[in-house]
PDB file of C-alpha atoms in Angstrom:
ATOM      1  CA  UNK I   1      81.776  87.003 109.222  1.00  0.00           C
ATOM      2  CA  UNK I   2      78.060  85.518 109.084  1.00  0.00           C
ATOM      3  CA  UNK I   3      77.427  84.218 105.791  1.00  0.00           C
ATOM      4  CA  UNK I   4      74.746  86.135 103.491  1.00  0.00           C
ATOM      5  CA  UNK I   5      71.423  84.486 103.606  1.00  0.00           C
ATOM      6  CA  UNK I   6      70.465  86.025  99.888  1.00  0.00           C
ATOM      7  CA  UNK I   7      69.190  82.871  99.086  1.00  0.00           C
ATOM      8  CA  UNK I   8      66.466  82.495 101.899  1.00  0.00           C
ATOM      9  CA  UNK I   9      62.948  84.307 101.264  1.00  0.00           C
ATOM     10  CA  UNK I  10      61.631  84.314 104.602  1.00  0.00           C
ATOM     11  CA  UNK I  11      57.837  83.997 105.760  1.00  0.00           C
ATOM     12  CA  UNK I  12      54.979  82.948 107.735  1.00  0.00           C
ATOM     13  CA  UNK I  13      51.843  80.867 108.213  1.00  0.00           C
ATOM     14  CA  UNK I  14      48.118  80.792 109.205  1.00  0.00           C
ATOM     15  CA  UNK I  15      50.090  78.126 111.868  1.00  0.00           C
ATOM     16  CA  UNK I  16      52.025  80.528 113.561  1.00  0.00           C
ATOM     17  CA  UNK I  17      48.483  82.403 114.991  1.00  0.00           C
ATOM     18  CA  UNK I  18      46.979  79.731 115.930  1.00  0.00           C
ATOM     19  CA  UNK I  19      45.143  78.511 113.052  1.00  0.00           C
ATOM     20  CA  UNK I  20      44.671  74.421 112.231  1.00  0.00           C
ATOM     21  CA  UNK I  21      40.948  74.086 110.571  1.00  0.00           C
ATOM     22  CA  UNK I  22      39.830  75.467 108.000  1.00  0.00           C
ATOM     23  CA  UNK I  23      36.642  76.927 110.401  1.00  0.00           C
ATOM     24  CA  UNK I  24      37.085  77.233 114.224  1.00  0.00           C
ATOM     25  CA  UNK I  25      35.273  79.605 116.564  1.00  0.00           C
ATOM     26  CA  UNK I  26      38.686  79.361 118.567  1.00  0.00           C
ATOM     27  CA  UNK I  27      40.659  80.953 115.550  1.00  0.00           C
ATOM     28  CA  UNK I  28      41.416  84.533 114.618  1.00  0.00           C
ATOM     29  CA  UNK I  29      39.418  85.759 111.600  1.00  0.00           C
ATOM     30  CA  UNK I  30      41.392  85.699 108.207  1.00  0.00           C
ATOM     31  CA  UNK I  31      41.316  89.286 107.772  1.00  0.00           C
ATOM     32  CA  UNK I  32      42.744  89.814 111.050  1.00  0.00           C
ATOM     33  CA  UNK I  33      45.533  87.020 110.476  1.00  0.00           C
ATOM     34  CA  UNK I  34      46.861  88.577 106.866  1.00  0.00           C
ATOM     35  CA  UNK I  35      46.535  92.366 108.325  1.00  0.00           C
ATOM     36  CA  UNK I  36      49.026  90.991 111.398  1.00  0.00           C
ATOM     37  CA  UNK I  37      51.709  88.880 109.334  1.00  0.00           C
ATOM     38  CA  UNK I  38      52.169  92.146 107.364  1.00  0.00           C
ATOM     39  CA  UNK I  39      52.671  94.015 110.125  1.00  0.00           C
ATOM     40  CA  UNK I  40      54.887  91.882 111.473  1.00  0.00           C
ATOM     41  CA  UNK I  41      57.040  92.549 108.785  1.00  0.00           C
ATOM     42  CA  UNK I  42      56.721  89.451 106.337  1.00  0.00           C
ATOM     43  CA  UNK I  43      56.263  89.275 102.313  1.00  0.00           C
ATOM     44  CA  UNK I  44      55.082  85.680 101.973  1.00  0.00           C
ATOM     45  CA  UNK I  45      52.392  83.445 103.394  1.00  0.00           C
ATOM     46  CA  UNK I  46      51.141  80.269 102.938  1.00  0.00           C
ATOM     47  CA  UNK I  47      47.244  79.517 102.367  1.00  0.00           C
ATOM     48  CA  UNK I  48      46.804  77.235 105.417  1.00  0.00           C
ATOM     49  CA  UNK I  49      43.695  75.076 105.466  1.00  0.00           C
ATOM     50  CA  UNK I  50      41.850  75.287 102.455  1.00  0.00           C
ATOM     51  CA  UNK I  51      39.017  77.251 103.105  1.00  0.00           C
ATOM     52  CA  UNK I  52      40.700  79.513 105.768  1.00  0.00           C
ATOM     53  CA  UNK I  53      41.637  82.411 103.270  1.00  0.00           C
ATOM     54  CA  UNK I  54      39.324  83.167 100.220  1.00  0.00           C
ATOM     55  CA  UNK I  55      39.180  80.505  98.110  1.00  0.00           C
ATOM     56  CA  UNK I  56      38.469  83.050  94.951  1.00  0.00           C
ATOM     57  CA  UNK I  57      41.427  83.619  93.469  1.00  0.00           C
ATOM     58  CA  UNK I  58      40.758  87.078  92.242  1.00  0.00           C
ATOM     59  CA  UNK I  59      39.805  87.899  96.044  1.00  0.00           C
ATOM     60  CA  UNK I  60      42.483  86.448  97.364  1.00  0.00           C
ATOM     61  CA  UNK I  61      44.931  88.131  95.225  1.00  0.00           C
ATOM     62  CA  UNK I  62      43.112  91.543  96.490  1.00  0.00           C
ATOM     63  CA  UNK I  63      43.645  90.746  99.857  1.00  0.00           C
ATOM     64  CA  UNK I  64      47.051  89.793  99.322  1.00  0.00           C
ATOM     65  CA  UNK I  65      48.338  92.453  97.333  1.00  0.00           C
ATOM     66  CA  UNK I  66      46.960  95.237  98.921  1.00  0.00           C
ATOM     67  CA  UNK I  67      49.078  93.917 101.690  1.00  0.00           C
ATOM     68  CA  UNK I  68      52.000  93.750  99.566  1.00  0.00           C
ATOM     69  CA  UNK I  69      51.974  89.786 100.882  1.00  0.00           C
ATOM     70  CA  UNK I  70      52.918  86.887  98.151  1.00  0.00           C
ATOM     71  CA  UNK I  71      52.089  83.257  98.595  1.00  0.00           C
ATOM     72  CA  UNK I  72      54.882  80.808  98.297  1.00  0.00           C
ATOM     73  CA  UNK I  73      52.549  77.370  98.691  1.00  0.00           C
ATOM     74  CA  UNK I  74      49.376  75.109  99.777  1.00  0.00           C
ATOM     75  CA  UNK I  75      48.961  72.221 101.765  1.00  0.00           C
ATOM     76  CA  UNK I  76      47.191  69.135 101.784  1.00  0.00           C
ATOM     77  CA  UNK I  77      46.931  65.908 104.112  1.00  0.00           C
ATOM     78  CA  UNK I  78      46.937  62.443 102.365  1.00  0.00           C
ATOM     79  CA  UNK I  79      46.940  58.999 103.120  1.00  0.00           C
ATOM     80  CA  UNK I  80      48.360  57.459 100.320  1.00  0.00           C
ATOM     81  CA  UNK I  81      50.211  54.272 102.085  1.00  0.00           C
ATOM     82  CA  UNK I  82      46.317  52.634 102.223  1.00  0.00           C
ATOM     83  CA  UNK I  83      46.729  52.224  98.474  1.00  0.00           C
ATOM     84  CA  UNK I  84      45.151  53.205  95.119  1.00  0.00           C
ATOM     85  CA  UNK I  85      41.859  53.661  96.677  1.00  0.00           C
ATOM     86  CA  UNK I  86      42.640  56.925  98.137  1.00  0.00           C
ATOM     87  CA  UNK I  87      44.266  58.695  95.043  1.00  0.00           C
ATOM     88  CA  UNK I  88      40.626  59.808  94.251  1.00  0.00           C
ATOM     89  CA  UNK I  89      39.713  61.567  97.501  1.00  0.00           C
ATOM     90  CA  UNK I  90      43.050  62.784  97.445  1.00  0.00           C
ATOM     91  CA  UNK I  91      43.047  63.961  94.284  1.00  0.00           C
ATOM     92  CA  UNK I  92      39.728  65.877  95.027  1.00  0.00           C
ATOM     93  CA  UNK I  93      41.655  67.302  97.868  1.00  0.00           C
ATOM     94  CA  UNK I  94      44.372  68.662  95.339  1.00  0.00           C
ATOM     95  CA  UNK I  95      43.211  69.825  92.374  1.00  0.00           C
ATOM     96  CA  UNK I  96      41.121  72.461  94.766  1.00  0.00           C
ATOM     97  CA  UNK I  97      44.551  73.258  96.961  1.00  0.00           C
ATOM     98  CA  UNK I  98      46.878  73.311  94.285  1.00  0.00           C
ATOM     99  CA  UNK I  99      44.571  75.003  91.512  1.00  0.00           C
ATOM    100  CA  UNK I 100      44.110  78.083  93.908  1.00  0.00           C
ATOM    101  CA  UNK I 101      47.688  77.489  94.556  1.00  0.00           C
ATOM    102  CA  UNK I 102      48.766  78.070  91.139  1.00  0.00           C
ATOM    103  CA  UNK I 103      46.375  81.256  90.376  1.00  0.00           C
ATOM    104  CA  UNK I 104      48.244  82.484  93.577  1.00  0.00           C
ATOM    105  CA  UNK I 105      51.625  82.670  91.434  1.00  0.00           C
ATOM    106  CA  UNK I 106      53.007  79.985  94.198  1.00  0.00           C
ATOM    107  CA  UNK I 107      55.346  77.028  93.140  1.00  0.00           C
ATOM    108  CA  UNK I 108      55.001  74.478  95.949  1.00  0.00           C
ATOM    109  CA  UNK I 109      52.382  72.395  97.624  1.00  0.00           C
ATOM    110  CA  UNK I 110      53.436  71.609 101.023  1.00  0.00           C
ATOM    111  CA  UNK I 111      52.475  67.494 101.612  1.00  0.00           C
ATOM    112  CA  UNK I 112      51.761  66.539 104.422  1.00  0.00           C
ATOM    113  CA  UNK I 113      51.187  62.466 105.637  1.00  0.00           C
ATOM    114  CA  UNK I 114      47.784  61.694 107.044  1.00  0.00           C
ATOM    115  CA  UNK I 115      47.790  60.572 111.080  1.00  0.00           C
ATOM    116  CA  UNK I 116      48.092  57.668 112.599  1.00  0.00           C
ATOM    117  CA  UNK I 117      47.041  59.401 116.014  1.00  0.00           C
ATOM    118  CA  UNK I 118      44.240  62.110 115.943  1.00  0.00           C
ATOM    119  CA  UNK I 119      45.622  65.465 116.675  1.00  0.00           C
ATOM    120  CA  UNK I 120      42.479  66.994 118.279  1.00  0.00           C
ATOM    121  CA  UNK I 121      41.681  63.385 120.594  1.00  0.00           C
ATOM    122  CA  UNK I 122      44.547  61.652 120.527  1.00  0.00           C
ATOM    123  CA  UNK I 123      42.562  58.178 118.943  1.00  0.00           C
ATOM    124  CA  UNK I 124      45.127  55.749 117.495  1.00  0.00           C
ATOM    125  CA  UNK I 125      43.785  55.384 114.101  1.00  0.00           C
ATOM    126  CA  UNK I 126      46.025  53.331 112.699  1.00  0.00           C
ATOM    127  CA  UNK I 127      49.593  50.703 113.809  1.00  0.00           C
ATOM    128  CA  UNK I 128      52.807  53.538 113.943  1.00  0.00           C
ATOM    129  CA  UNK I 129      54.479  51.800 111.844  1.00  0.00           C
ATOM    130  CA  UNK I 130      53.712  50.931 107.812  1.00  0.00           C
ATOM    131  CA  UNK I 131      53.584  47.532 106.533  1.00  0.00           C
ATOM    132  CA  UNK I 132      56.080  46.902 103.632  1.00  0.00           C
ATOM    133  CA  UNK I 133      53.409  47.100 101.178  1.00  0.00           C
ATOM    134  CA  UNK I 134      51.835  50.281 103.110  1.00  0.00           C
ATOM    135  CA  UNK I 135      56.041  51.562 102.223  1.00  0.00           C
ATOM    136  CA  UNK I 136      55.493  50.732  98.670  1.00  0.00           C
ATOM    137  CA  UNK I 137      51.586  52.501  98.003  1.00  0.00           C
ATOM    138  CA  UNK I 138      53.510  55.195 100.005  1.00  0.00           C
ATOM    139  CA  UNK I 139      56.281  56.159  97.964  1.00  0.00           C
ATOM    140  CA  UNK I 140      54.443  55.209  94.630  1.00  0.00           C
ATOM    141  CA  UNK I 141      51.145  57.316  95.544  1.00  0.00           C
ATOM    142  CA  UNK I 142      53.627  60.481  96.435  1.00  0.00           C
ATOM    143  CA  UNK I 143      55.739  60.068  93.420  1.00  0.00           C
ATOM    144  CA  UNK I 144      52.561  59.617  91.343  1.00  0.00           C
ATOM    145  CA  UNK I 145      51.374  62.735  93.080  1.00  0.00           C
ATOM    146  CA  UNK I 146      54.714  64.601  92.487  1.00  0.00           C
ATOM    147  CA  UNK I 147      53.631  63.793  88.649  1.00  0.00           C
ATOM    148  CA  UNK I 148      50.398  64.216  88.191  1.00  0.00           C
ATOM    149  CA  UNK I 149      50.758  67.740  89.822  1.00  0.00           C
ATOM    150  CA  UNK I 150      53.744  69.084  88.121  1.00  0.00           C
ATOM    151  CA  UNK I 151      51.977  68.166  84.884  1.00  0.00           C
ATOM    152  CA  UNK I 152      48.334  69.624  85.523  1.00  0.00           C
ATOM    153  CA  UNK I 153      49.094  72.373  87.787  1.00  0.00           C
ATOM    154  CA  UNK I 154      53.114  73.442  87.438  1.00  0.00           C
ATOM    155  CA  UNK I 155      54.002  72.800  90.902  1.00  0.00           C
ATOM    156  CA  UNK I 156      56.599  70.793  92.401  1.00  0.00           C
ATOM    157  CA  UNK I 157      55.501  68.926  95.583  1.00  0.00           C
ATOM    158  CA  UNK I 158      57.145  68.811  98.955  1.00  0.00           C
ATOM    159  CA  UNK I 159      56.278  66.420 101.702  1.00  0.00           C
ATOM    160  CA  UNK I 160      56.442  67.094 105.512  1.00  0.00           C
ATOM    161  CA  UNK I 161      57.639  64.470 107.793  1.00  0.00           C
ATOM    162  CA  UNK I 162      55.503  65.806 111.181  1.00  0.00           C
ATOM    163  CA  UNK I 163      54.717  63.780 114.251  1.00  0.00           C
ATOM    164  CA  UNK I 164      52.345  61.223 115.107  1.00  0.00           C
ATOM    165  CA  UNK I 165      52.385  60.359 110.819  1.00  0.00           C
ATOM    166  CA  UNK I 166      54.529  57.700 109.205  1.00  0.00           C
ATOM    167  CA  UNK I 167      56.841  60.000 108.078  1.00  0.00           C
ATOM    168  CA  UNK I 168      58.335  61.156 111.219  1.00  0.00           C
ATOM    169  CA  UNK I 169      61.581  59.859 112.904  1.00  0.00           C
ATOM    170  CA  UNK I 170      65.416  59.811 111.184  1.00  0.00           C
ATOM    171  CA  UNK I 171      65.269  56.601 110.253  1.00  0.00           C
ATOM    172  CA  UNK I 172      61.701  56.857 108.342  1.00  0.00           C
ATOM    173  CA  UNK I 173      62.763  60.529 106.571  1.00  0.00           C
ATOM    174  CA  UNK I 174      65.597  58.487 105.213  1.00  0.00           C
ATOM    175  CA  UNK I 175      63.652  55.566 104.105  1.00  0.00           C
ATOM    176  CA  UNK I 176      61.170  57.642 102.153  1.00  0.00           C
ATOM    177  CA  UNK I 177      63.693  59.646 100.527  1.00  0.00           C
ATOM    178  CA  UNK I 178      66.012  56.497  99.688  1.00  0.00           C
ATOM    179  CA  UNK I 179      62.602  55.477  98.043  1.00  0.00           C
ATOM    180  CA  UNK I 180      61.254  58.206  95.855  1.00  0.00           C
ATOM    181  CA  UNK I 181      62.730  59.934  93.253  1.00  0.00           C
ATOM    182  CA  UNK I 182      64.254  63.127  93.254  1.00  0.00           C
ATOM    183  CA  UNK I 183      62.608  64.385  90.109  1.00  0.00           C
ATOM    184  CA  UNK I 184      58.971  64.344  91.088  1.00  0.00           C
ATOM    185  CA  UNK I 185      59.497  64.255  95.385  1.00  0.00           C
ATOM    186  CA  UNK I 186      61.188  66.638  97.664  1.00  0.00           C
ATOM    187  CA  UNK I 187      61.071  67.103 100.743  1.00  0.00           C
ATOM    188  CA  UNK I 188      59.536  70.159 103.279  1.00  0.00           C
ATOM    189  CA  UNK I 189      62.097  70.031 106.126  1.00  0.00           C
ATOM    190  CA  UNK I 190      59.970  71.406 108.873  1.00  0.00           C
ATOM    191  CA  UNK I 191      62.963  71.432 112.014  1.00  0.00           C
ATOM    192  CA  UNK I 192      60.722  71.812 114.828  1.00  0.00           C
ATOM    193  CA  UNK I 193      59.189  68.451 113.945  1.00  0.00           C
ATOM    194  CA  UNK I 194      62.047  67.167 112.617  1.00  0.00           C
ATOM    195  CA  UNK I 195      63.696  67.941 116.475  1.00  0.00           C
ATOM    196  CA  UNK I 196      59.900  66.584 117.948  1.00  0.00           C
ATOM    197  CA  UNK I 197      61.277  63.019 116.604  1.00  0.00           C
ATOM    198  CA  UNK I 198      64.578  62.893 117.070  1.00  0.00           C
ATOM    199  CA  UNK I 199      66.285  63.919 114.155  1.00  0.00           C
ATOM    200  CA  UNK I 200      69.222  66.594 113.064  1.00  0.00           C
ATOM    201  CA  UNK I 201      68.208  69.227 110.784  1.00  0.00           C
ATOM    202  CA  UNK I 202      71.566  70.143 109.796  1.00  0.00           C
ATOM    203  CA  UNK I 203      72.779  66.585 109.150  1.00  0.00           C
ATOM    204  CA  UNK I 204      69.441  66.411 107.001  1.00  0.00           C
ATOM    205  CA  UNK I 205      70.480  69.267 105.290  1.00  0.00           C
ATOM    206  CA  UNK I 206      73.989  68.165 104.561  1.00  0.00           C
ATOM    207  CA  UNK I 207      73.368  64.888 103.877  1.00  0.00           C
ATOM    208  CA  UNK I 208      69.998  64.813 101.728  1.00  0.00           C
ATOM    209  CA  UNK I 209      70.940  68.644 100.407  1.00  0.00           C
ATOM    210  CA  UNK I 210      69.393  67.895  96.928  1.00  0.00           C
ATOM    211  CA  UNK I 211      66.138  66.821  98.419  1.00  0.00           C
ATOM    212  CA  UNK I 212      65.639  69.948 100.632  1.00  0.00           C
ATOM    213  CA  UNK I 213      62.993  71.980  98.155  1.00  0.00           C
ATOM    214  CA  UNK I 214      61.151  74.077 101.168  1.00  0.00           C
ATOM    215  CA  UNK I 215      61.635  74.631 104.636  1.00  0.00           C
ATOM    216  CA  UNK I 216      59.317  75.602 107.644  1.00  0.00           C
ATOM    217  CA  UNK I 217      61.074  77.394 110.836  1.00  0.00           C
ATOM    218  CA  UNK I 218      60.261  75.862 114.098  1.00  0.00           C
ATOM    219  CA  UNK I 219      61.246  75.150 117.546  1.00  0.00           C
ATOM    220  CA  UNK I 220      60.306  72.684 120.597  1.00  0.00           C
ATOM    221  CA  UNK I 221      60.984  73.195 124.023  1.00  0.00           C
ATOM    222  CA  UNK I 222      63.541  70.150 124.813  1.00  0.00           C
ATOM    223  CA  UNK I 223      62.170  70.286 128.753  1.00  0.00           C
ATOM    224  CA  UNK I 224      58.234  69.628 127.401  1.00  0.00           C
ATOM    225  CA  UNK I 225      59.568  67.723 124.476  1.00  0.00           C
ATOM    226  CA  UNK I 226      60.883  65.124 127.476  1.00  0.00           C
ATOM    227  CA  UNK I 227      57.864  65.005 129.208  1.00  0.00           C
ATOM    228  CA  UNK I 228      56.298  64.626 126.112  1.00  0.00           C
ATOM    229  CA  UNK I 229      58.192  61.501 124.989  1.00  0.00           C
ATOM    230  CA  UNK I 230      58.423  59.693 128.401  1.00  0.00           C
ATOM    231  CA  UNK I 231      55.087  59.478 128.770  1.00  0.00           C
ATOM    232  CA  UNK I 232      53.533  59.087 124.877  1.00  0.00           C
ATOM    233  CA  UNK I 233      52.007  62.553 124.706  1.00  0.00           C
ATOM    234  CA  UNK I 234      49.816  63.207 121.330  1.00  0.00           C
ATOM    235  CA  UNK I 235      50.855  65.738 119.152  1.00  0.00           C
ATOM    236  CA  UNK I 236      47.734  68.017 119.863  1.00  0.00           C
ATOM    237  CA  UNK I 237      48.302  67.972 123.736  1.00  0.00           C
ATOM    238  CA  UNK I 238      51.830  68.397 123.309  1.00  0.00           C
ATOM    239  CA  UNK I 239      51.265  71.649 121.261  1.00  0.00           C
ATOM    240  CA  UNK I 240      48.696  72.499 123.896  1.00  0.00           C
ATOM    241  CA  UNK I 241      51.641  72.049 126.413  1.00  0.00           C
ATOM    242  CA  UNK I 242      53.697  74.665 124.703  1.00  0.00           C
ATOM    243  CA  UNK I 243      56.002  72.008 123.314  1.00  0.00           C
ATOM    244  CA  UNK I 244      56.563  74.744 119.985  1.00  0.00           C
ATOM    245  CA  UNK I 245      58.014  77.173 121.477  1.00  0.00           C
ATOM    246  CA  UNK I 246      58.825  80.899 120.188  1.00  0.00           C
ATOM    247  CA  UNK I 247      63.118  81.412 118.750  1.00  0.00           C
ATOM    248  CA  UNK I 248      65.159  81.392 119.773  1.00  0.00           C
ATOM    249  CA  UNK I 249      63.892  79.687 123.237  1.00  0.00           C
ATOM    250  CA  UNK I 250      63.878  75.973 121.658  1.00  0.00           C
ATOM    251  CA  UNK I 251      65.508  73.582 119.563  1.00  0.00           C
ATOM    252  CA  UNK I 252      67.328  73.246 116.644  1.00  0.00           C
ATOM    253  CA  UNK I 253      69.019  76.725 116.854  1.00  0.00           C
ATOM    254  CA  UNK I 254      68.018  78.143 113.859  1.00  0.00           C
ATOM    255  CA  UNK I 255      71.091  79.874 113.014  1.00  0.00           C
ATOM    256  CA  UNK I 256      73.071  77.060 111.745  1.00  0.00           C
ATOM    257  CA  UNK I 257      69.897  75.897 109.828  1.00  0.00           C
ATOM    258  CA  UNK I 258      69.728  78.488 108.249  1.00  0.00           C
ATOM    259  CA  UNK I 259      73.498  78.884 107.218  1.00  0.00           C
ATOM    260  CA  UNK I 260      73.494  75.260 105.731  1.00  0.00           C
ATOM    261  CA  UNK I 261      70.342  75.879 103.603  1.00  0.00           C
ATOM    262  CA  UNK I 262      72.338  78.989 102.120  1.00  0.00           C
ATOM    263  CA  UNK I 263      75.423  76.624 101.283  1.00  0.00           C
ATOM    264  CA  UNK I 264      73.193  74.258  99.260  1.00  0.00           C
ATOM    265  CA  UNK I 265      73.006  77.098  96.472  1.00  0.00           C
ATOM    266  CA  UNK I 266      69.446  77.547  95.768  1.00  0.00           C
ATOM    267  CA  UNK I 267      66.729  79.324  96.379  1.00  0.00           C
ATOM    268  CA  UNK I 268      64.187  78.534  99.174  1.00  0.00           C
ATOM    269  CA  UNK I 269      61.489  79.277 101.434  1.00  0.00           C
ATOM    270  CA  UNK I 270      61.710  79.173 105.163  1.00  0.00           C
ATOM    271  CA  UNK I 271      58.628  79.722 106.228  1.00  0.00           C
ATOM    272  CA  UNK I 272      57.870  80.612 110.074  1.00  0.00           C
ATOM    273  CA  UNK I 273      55.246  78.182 111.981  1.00  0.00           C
ATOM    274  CA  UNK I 274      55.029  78.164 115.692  1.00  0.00           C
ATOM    275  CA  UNK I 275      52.450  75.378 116.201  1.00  0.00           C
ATOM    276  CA  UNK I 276      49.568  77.145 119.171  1.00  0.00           C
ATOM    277  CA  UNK I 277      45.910  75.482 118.820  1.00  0.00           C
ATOM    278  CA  UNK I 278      44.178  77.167 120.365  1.00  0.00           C
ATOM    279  CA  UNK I 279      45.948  80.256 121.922  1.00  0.00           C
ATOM    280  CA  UNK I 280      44.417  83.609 122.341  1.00  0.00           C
ATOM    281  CA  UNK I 281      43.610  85.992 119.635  1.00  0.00           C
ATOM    282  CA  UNK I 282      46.828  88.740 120.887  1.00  0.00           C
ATOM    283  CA  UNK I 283      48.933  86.407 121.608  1.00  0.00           C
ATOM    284  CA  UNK I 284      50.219  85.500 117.684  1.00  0.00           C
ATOM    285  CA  UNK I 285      51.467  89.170 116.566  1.00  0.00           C
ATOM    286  CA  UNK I 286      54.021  89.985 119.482  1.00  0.00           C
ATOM    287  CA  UNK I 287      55.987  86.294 118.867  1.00  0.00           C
ATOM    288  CA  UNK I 288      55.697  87.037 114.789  1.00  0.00           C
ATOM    289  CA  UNK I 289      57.388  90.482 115.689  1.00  0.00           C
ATOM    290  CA  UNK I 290      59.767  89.351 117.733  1.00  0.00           C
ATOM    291  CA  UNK I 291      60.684  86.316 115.675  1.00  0.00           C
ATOM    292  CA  UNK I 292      60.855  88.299 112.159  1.00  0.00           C
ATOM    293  CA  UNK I 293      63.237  90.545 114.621  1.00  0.00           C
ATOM    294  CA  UNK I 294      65.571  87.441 115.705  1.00  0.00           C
ATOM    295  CA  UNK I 295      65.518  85.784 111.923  1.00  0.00           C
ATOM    296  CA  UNK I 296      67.029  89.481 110.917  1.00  0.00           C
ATOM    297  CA  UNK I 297      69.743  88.732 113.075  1.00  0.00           C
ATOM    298  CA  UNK I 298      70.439  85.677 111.918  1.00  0.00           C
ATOM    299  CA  UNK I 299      70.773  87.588 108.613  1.00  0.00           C
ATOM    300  CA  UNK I 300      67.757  86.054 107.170  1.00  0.00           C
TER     301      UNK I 300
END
C-alpha cells in the first residue's frame, strides 16, 4: 500500500508557463497565468519574479483569493560569495520580495545563488568554482540572510542549488550545508536541477532530511541532459532544448521523492516548475493538467 502523502501541499509556479522576467513580451500575461494554475487544479503559487504578479498586497490578495489560490513563498537571486559589498543590493532586493511575501500569509523565501554563466547568453561571468574565501562570504552572507529575515519579516529562508550557480553539483550541496547552520539555512531541494548536476534526490533527502524545508517538482530529459553535458550546454539553451521535461517523462521519478519527503515527518511544499523560456502561450495549461493529474496518482 502507497504511503499517504498528508504531509505534502502541492503547487505550482509562474515557471511552469513559461515565465523567467519579471516583464517579457514572450510571456503570458499574469492574469492569464493565475486564471490557468487554478484551473489546473492547484491551491498554492509562488510569486515568481518580483514584479510579475501585483506587487500591492491588497491586489494581490484579490486576485488570489478570488481564485481560491494561496501563496506558499518568494524568490530572490543573490550573490553573496563576492562579499559584504553586496548585502546592500541584496538586501534592497529582499525587503521588497519578502515584505510582499509576508503580507501574502507565505512562510518561505525561495534563495536562489546568482550565475556564474548568463542564462539568456550564455556569458561566463564569473570562474565555476568559488575561492575559499568566496565559500566563507557564501555561507556567512546566507546565514546572515537566514537572520536578518526571520527577524524583520518572519520567514525562514530556503536556498536553491540550480545549474550554472555555485551551488549546483553533490559535492557543492553538501559543502554548503556542512557549512551553514541549520537554524537560520535550509535548503529548497529543486530535483530537476538537482538531477541537471548529477545528484540523488532521494539520497539528499535521506541523508540531509533535517535540512529539506521546501521542495520544487521537476524533471530533465536524461537523452538532452547528455547532449547537454558532453558538449557544455548553458542552462538557458538547455531549457530551450526541452531538457525540463513534463512527469513523468524525465528524471528523478517523482514517486519515490515524494514518499521520502512524507517519511521525514513534516510539513512541506512541493511546488511544480517545468522550466520553458520561452514556449507558447497554450502550451503551459495542458502539461499543468496533466501533471496535477499524475502527482494525484502518486497520492500527492
Amino acid at each position: 500500500m502507497a504511503l499517504a502523502l498528508d504531509r505534502i501541499r502541492v503547487g505550482s509556479a509562474p515557471d511552469s508557463w513559461g515565465v523567467w522576467f519579471p516583464d517579457d513580451p514572450q510571456q503570458v500575461p499574469w492574469v492569464r497565468f493565475l486564471d490557468e494554475v487554478a484551473e489546473a487544479g492547484y491551491s498554492w503559487i509562488e510569486l515568481g519574479p518580483y514584479g510579475y504578479l501585483p506587487t500591492d498586497p491588497a491586489r494581490l490578495t484579490d486576485e488570489v483569493t478570488k481564485r481560491n489560490l494561496k501563496v506558499s513563498a518568494g524568490t530572490i537571486f543573490c550573490g553573496l560569495h563576492r562579499g559584504p559589498s553586496e548585502w546592500d543590493s541584496t538586501w534592497e532586493q529582499v525587503s521588497n520580495v519578502a515584505a510582499l511575501t509576508r503580507a501574502m500569509n507565505a512562510e518561505h523565501l525561495v534563495v536562489i545563488p546568482s550565475f556564474w554563466r548568463d542564462d539568456k547568453t550564455a556569458e561566463i561571468l564569473e570562474p565555476p568554482e568559488l575561492t575559499t574565501e568566496q565559500w566563507r562570504n557564501l555561507t556567512t552572507g546566507m546565514e546572515r540572510l537566514g537572520r536578518e529575515v526571520k527577524d524583520k519579516y518572519g520567514l525562514d529562508i530556503v536556498v536553491h542549488p540550480h545549474a550554472d550557480t555555485h551551488i549546483d553539483t553533490e559535492e557543492h550541496v553538501e559543502q554548503f550545508l556542512d557549512s551553514t547552520d541549520s537554524d537560520v539555512v535550509n535548503l529548497c531541494l529543486d530535483t530537476g536541477h538537482y538531477a541537471y548536476c548529477g545528484g540523488d534526490s532521494v539520497k539528499l533527502i535521506e541523508t540531509y532530511g533535517e535540512r529539506i524545508g521546501y521542495l520544487h517538482l521537476k524533471q530533465v530529459d536524461p537523452d538532452i541532459l547528455a547532449d547537454v553535458v558532453k558538449n557544455e550546454i548553458p542552462f538557458g539553451p538547455a531549457v530551450q532544448r526541452g531538457v525540463m521535461c513534463e512527469p513523468p517523462a524525465g528524471v528523478p521519478e517523482l514517486g519515490p521523492v515524494l514518499t521520502a519527503a512524507q517519511k521525514l515527518g513534516v510539513d512541506l511544499f512541493a511546488i511544480v516548475e517545468q522550466d520553458m523560456y520561452p514556449c507558447e502561450p497554450d502550451k503551459p495549461l495542458p502539461i499543468a493538467v496533466r501533471t496535477r493529474k499524475f502527482l494525484r496518482s502518486c497520492g500527492a
